[in-house]
Amino acid sequence: GEGVKQDYAEALKWYRMAADKGFAKGQANLGAMYNSGLGVPRDLAKALSLFQLAAAQGHPGAQFALGLKYANGIGVPQNHETARKWYRLSADQGYVSAQINLGFIYANGIGVPQNFTTAYKWYRAAAEQGDDTGQINLGELIENGQGVAQDYATAMKLYRLAAAQGAVIAANNIGLLYAKGLGVPQDLVRAYMWFSLGATSGHPEPIRHRDLIFDKLSPEQVAQAQKMAQICLVRQWKDCD
C-alpha cells in the first residue's frame, strides 16, 4: 500500500544518511534494501559494495550477507573458503544464521572435510540461543551419534524445544522417535499425533509418515490422536503430551 512505500522511502533516507557518514549499521541496512529491491530498484552490485563496507567494520549481519553471496556465487565468483571466512567472523559474534550455515558446511563437507564434531559445535551455539533450526540440527546429530555420543532422550528434548516454536521438522522427528520407540516407549498414537501436527503445514514428510502408520491404529486410536493434535494446536504446540 501507499503507507508501506512511504515507510520504505523514509527508511531509505535515514539508512543512506547513516551509510554516508560511515556507520556500519546504515551501510548494512541500505545494502539489504538494495539486495531485496525494497523501496529502490534491486541492485546487487550496490548491495555487495555496501555489505563489504559494513563487514569491514565488523557488522555481523553484513558479514553473513557476504558469506551468502560467496557461497552461492551471487555477484561474485563462488568461493566456499571465502564464504566460510565471512560466516566465521559473523558466527564468532553470535550471529545465529552464520552459526547454522557453518554447522551445515561442516556436517555436509562443503569445501572442507566433513567434520561432525565441528558441526556439533556450531549447531549447539545456535541451539543455545533458542534457534529452532539449531535445535533440530543438533538433535539430529545427537540422535544419529554424529560427532557426539548417541542419545535419543537428549535429541527428543531438543526436538520438543523446536516444536514449541512451531517447527514442522521437529514435530516429524518426535513422531519418528515415538513410532520407533527410540528413547521413549513406542507409542503409535503419540506418533500419529505429532505427524498430524506436522501435516497441518502441508509438509510432505509428516504427511507420509502419518499415512504409513494409519493402518496400524484402530479408528478409536486415530480419533484419540487427532483430538490430542487439536488440543496441541490450541496450546500453540506447547506442553502437547
Tab-separated table of C-alpha atoms in Angstrom:
chain	number	residue	atom	x	y	z
A	1	GLY	CA	0.000	0.000	0.000
A	2	GLU	CA	0.885	3.688	-0.088
A	3	GLY	CA	1.884	3.685	3.567
A	4	VAL	CA	4.306	0.824	3.079
A	5	LYS	CA	6.016	2.628	0.187
A	6	GLN	CA	6.369	5.748	2.305
A	7	ASP	CA	7.911	3.677	5.088
A	8	TYR	CA	10.494	2.277	2.679
A	9	ALA	CA	11.269	5.762	1.396
A	10	GLU	CA	11.725	7.088	4.920
A	11	ALA	CA	13.898	4.131	5.908
A	12	LEU	CA	15.963	4.543	2.761
A	13	LYS	CA	16.563	8.223	3.553
A	14	TRP	CA	17.829	7.518	7.070
A	15	TYR	CA	19.880	4.466	6.110
A	16	ARG	CA	21.534	6.441	3.297
A	17	MET	CA	22.367	9.296	5.671
A	18	ALA	CA	23.885	6.847	8.153
A	19	ALA	CA	25.770	4.993	5.412
A	20	ASP	CA	27.172	8.222	4.006
A	21	LYS	CA	28.546	9.013	7.455
A	22	GLY	CA	30.274	5.640	7.552
A	23	PHE	CA	28.014	3.924	10.086
A	24	ALA	CA	28.160	0.158	9.591
A	25	LYS	CA	24.530	-0.442	10.563
A	26	GLY	CA	23.351	2.102	7.998
A	27	GLN	CA	25.550	0.523	5.330
A	28	ALA	CA	24.267	-2.951	6.153
A	29	ASN	CA	20.604	-1.916	6.193
A	30	LEU	CA	20.916	0.081	2.982
A	31	GLY	CA	22.670	-2.888	1.406
A	32	ALA	CA	19.785	-5.129	2.454
A	33	MET	CA	17.299	-2.790	0.769
A	34	TYR	CA	19.247	-2.789	-2.490
A	35	ASN	CA	19.723	-6.541	-2.195
A	36	SER	CA	15.972	-7.148	-1.915
A	37	GLY	CA	14.732	-4.223	-4.005
A	38	LEU	CA	12.792	-2.698	-1.122
A	39	GLY	CA	11.925	0.906	-1.924
A	40	VAL	CA	14.622	1.000	-4.628
A	41	PRO	CA	15.316	-0.891	-7.857
A	42	ARG	CA	17.181	-4.068	-6.988
A	43	ASP	CA	20.921	-3.501	-7.393
A	44	LEU	CA	23.080	-6.455	-6.347
A	45	ALA	CA	26.343	-4.688	-7.151
A	46	LYS	CA	25.459	-1.750	-4.900
A	47	ALA	CA	24.291	-4.150	-2.191
A	48	LEU	CA	27.599	-6.021	-2.392
A	49	SER	CA	29.587	-2.815	-2.087
A	50	LEU	CA	27.611	-1.710	0.979
A	51	PHE	CA	27.882	-5.128	2.626
A	52	GLN	CA	31.642	-5.038	2.076
A	53	LEU	CA	31.922	-1.628	3.740
A	54	ALA	CA	29.840	-2.729	6.745
A	55	ALA	CA	31.535	-6.132	7.028
A	56	ALA	CA	34.951	-4.482	7.088
A	57	GLN	CA	33.756	-2.611	10.180
A	58	GLY	CA	32.717	-5.886	11.811
A	59	HIS	CA	28.950	-5.789	11.268
A	60	PRO	CA	27.838	-9.436	11.739
A	61	GLY	CA	24.767	-9.192	9.521
A	62	ALA	CA	26.824	-7.793	6.647
A	63	GLN	CA	29.467	-10.463	7.188
A	64	PHE	CA	26.770	-13.117	6.963
A	65	ALA	CA	25.345	-11.497	3.830
A	66	LEU	CA	28.781	-11.604	2.202
A	67	GLY	CA	29.110	-15.240	3.199
A	68	LEU	CA	25.842	-15.997	1.417
A	69	LYS	CA	26.982	-14.223	-1.712
A	70	TYR	CA	30.267	-16.124	-1.898
A	71	ALA	CA	28.609	-19.432	-1.005
A	72	ASN	CA	26.108	-19.052	-3.850
A	73	GLY	CA	28.189	-17.075	-6.347
A	74	ILE	CA	25.814	-14.087	-6.381
A	75	GLY	CA	27.601	-11.043	-7.790
A	76	VAL	CA	30.966	-12.639	-7.029
A	77	PRO	CA	32.692	-15.853	-8.116
A	78	GLN	CA	31.557	-18.747	-5.928
A	79	ASN	CA	34.183	-19.372	-3.276
A	80	HIS	CA	33.407	-21.663	-0.351
A	81	GLU	CA	36.567	-20.719	1.526
A	82	THR	CA	35.727	-17.017	1.420
A	83	ALA	CA	32.129	-17.757	2.353
A	84	ARG	CA	33.330	-19.754	5.343
A	85	LYS	CA	35.632	-16.911	6.403
A	86	TRP	CA	32.778	-14.404	6.493
A	87	TYR	CA	30.425	-16.847	8.196
A	88	ARG	CA	33.058	-17.499	10.855
A	89	LEU	CA	33.575	-13.790	11.570
A	90	SER	CA	29.812	-13.371	11.905
A	91	ALA	CA	29.296	-16.557	13.913
A	92	ASP	CA	32.018	-15.589	16.387
A	93	GLN	CA	29.871	-12.562	17.217
A	94	GLY	CA	26.897	-14.825	17.950
A	95	TYR	CA	25.022	-14.324	14.680
A	96	VAL	CA	22.716	-17.336	14.622
A	97	SER	CA	22.248	-17.698	10.872
A	98	ALA	CA	26.014	-17.766	10.375
A	99	GLN	CA	26.352	-20.420	13.072
A	100	ILE	CA	23.707	-22.545	11.339
A	101	ASN	CA	25.412	-22.209	7.962
A	102	LEU	CA	28.817	-23.088	9.404
A	103	GLY	CA	27.317	-26.156	11.012
A	104	PHE	CA	25.777	-27.139	7.678
A	105	ILE	CA	29.093	-26.659	5.870
A	106	TYR	CA	30.929	-28.995	8.237
A	107	ALA	CA	28.106	-31.523	8.518
A	108	ASN	CA	27.991	-31.868	4.738
A	109	GLY	CA	31.654	-31.349	3.875
A	110	ILE	CA	31.100	-28.299	1.643
A	111	GLY	CA	34.567	-27.034	0.722
A	112	VAL	CA	36.012	-28.718	3.819
A	113	PRO	CA	36.414	-32.312	5.003
A	114	GLN	CA	33.199	-33.472	6.669
A	115	ASN	CA	33.515	-32.894	10.406
A	116	PHE	CA	30.536	-33.671	12.626
A	117	THR	CA	32.357	-32.521	15.768
A	118	THR	CA	32.737	-29.015	14.360
A	119	ALA	CA	29.176	-29.106	13.013
A	120	TYR	CA	28.018	-30.040	16.529
A	121	LYS	CA	29.871	-27.038	17.968
A	122	TRP	CA	28.132	-24.544	15.693
A	123	TYR	CA	24.672	-26.098	15.833
A	124	ARG	CA	24.956	-26.141	19.614
A	125	ALA	CA	25.896	-22.447	19.646
A	126	ALA	CA	22.738	-21.651	17.667
A	127	ALA	CA	20.573	-24.006	19.724
A	128	GLU	CA	21.723	-22.397	22.955
A	129	GLN	CA	20.369	-19.105	21.638
A	130	GLY	CA	16.960	-20.744	21.225
A	131	ASP	CA	17.080	-21.108	17.444
A	132	ASP	CA	14.745	-23.874	16.297
A	133	THR	CA	16.852	-24.858	13.277
A	134	GLY	CA	19.894	-25.142	15.521
A	135	GLN	CA	17.903	-27.266	17.965
A	136	ILE	CA	16.689	-29.590	15.199
A	137	ASN	CA	20.067	-29.962	13.514
A	138	LEU	CA	21.814	-30.517	16.835
A	139	GLY	CA	19.161	-33.050	17.794
A	140	GLU	CA	19.679	-34.955	14.549
A	141	LEU	CA	23.439	-35.184	15.140
A	142	ILE	CA	22.817	-36.478	18.665
A	143	GLU	CA	20.095	-38.870	17.515
A	144	ASN	CA	22.459	-40.357	14.933
A	145	GLY	CA	25.590	-40.277	17.103
A	146	GLN	CA	27.436	-37.990	14.696
A	147	GLY	CA	30.237	-36.051	16.383
A	148	VAL	CA	28.827	-36.955	19.781
A	149	ALA	CA	27.552	-39.976	21.693
A	150	GLN	CA	24.135	-41.156	20.512
A	151	ASP	CA	21.442	-40.042	22.952
A	152	TYR	CA	17.795	-40.325	21.935
A	153	ALA	CA	16.474	-38.673	25.102
A	154	THR	CA	18.550	-35.536	24.559
A	155	ALA	CA	17.558	-35.455	20.901
A	156	MET	CA	13.909	-35.642	21.969
A	157	LYS	CA	14.370	-32.705	24.360
A	158	LEU	CA	15.846	-30.606	21.583
A	159	TYR	CA	13.071	-31.527	19.168
A	160	ARG	CA	10.480	-30.558	21.784
A	161	LEU	CA	12.110	-27.155	22.237
A	162	ALA	CA	11.950	-26.598	18.490
A	163	ALA	CA	8.413	-27.959	18.207
A	164	ALA	CA	7.258	-25.495	20.863
A	165	GLN	CA	8.240	-22.822	18.330
A	166	GLY	CA	6.077	-24.465	15.663
A	167	ALA	CA	8.909	-26.205	13.803
A	168	VAL	CA	7.377	-28.800	11.481
A	169	ILE	CA	10.502	-30.949	11.109
A	170	ALA	CA	10.781	-31.151	14.888
A	171	ALA	CA	7.221	-32.495	15.078
A	172	ASN	CA	8.074	-35.039	12.403
A	173	ASN	CA	11.220	-36.128	14.273
A	174	ILE	CA	9.336	-36.515	17.560
A	175	GLY	CA	6.791	-38.646	15.739
A	176	LEU	CA	9.544	-40.869	14.365
A	177	LEU	CA	11.058	-41.414	17.826
A	178	TYR	CA	7.660	-42.435	19.187
A	179	ALA	CA	6.951	-44.642	16.166
A	180	LYS	CA	10.267	-46.474	16.558
A	181	GLY	CA	10.385	-46.449	20.356
A	182	LEU	CA	13.750	-44.686	20.455
A	183	GLY	CA	14.442	-43.059	23.824
A	184	VAL	CA	10.766	-43.408	24.694
A	185	PRO	CA	8.337	-46.346	24.844
A	186	GLN	CA	6.884	-46.994	21.405
A	187	ASP	CA	3.578	-45.132	21.147
A	188	LEU	CA	1.906	-45.023	17.744
A	189	VAL	CA	-0.931	-42.824	18.996
A	190	ARG	CA	1.512	-40.117	20.020
A	191	ALA	CA	3.472	-40.664	16.825
A	192	TYR	CA	0.289	-40.148	14.801
A	193	MET	CA	-0.478	-37.015	16.824
A	194	TRP	CA	2.925	-35.464	16.094
A	195	PHE	CA	2.803	-36.418	12.420
A	196	SER	CA	-0.669	-34.872	12.238
A	197	LEU	CA	0.659	-31.650	13.739
A	198	GLY	CA	3.432	-31.511	11.177
A	199	ALA	CA	0.967	-32.341	8.411
A	200	THR	CA	-1.035	-29.183	9.117
A	201	SER	CA	1.760	-27.277	7.352
A	202	GLY	CA	1.415	-29.336	4.190
A	203	HIS	CA	4.987	-30.619	4.512
A	204	PRO	CA	5.259	-33.983	2.716
A	205	GLU	CA	7.358	-35.838	5.307
A	206	PRO	CA	4.951	-35.792	8.292
A	207	ILE	CA	2.063	-36.462	5.899
A	208	ARG	CA	3.862	-39.517	4.531
A	209	HIS	CA	4.786	-40.823	7.983
A	210	ARG	CA	1.274	-40.250	9.322
A	211	ASP	CA	-0.225	-42.190	6.435
A	212	LEU	CA	2.268	-45.044	6.875
A	213	ILE	CA	1.069	-45.798	10.411
A	214	PHE	CA	-2.636	-45.133	9.796
A	215	ASP	CA	-3.425	-48.808	9.157
A	216	LYS	CA	-1.650	-49.828	12.372
A	217	LEU	CA	-4.147	-47.921	14.510
A	218	SER	CA	-7.766	-48.618	15.327
A	219	PRO	CA	-10.360	-45.968	14.426
A	220	GLU	CA	-10.581	-45.140	18.134
A	221	GLN	CA	-6.828	-44.603	18.343
A	222	VAL	CA	-6.833	-42.376	15.268
A	223	ALA	CA	-9.648	-40.313	16.792
A	224	GLN	CA	-7.706	-40.068	20.059
A	225	ALA	CA	-4.555	-38.922	18.248
A	226	GLN	CA	-6.493	-36.349	16.243
A	227	LYS	CA	-8.082	-34.975	19.411
A	228	MET	CA	-4.643	-34.727	21.039
A	229	ALA	CA	-3.351	-32.884	17.978
A	230	GLN	CA	-6.232	-30.397	18.150
A	231	ILE	CA	-5.506	-29.715	21.821
A	232	CYS	CA	-1.832	-29.223	20.981
A	233	LEU	CA	-2.715	-26.725	18.246
A	234	VAL	CA	-4.811	-24.735	20.718
A	235	ARG	CA	-1.811	-24.736	23.060
A	236	GLN	CA	0.340	-23.465	20.183
A	237	TRP	CA	2.430	-26.655	20.167
A	238	LYS	CA	3.443	-26.298	23.833
A	239	ASP	CA	3.015	-28.991	26.535
A	240	CYS	CA	1.468	-31.314	24.000
A	241	ASP	CA	1.923	-34.684	25.691
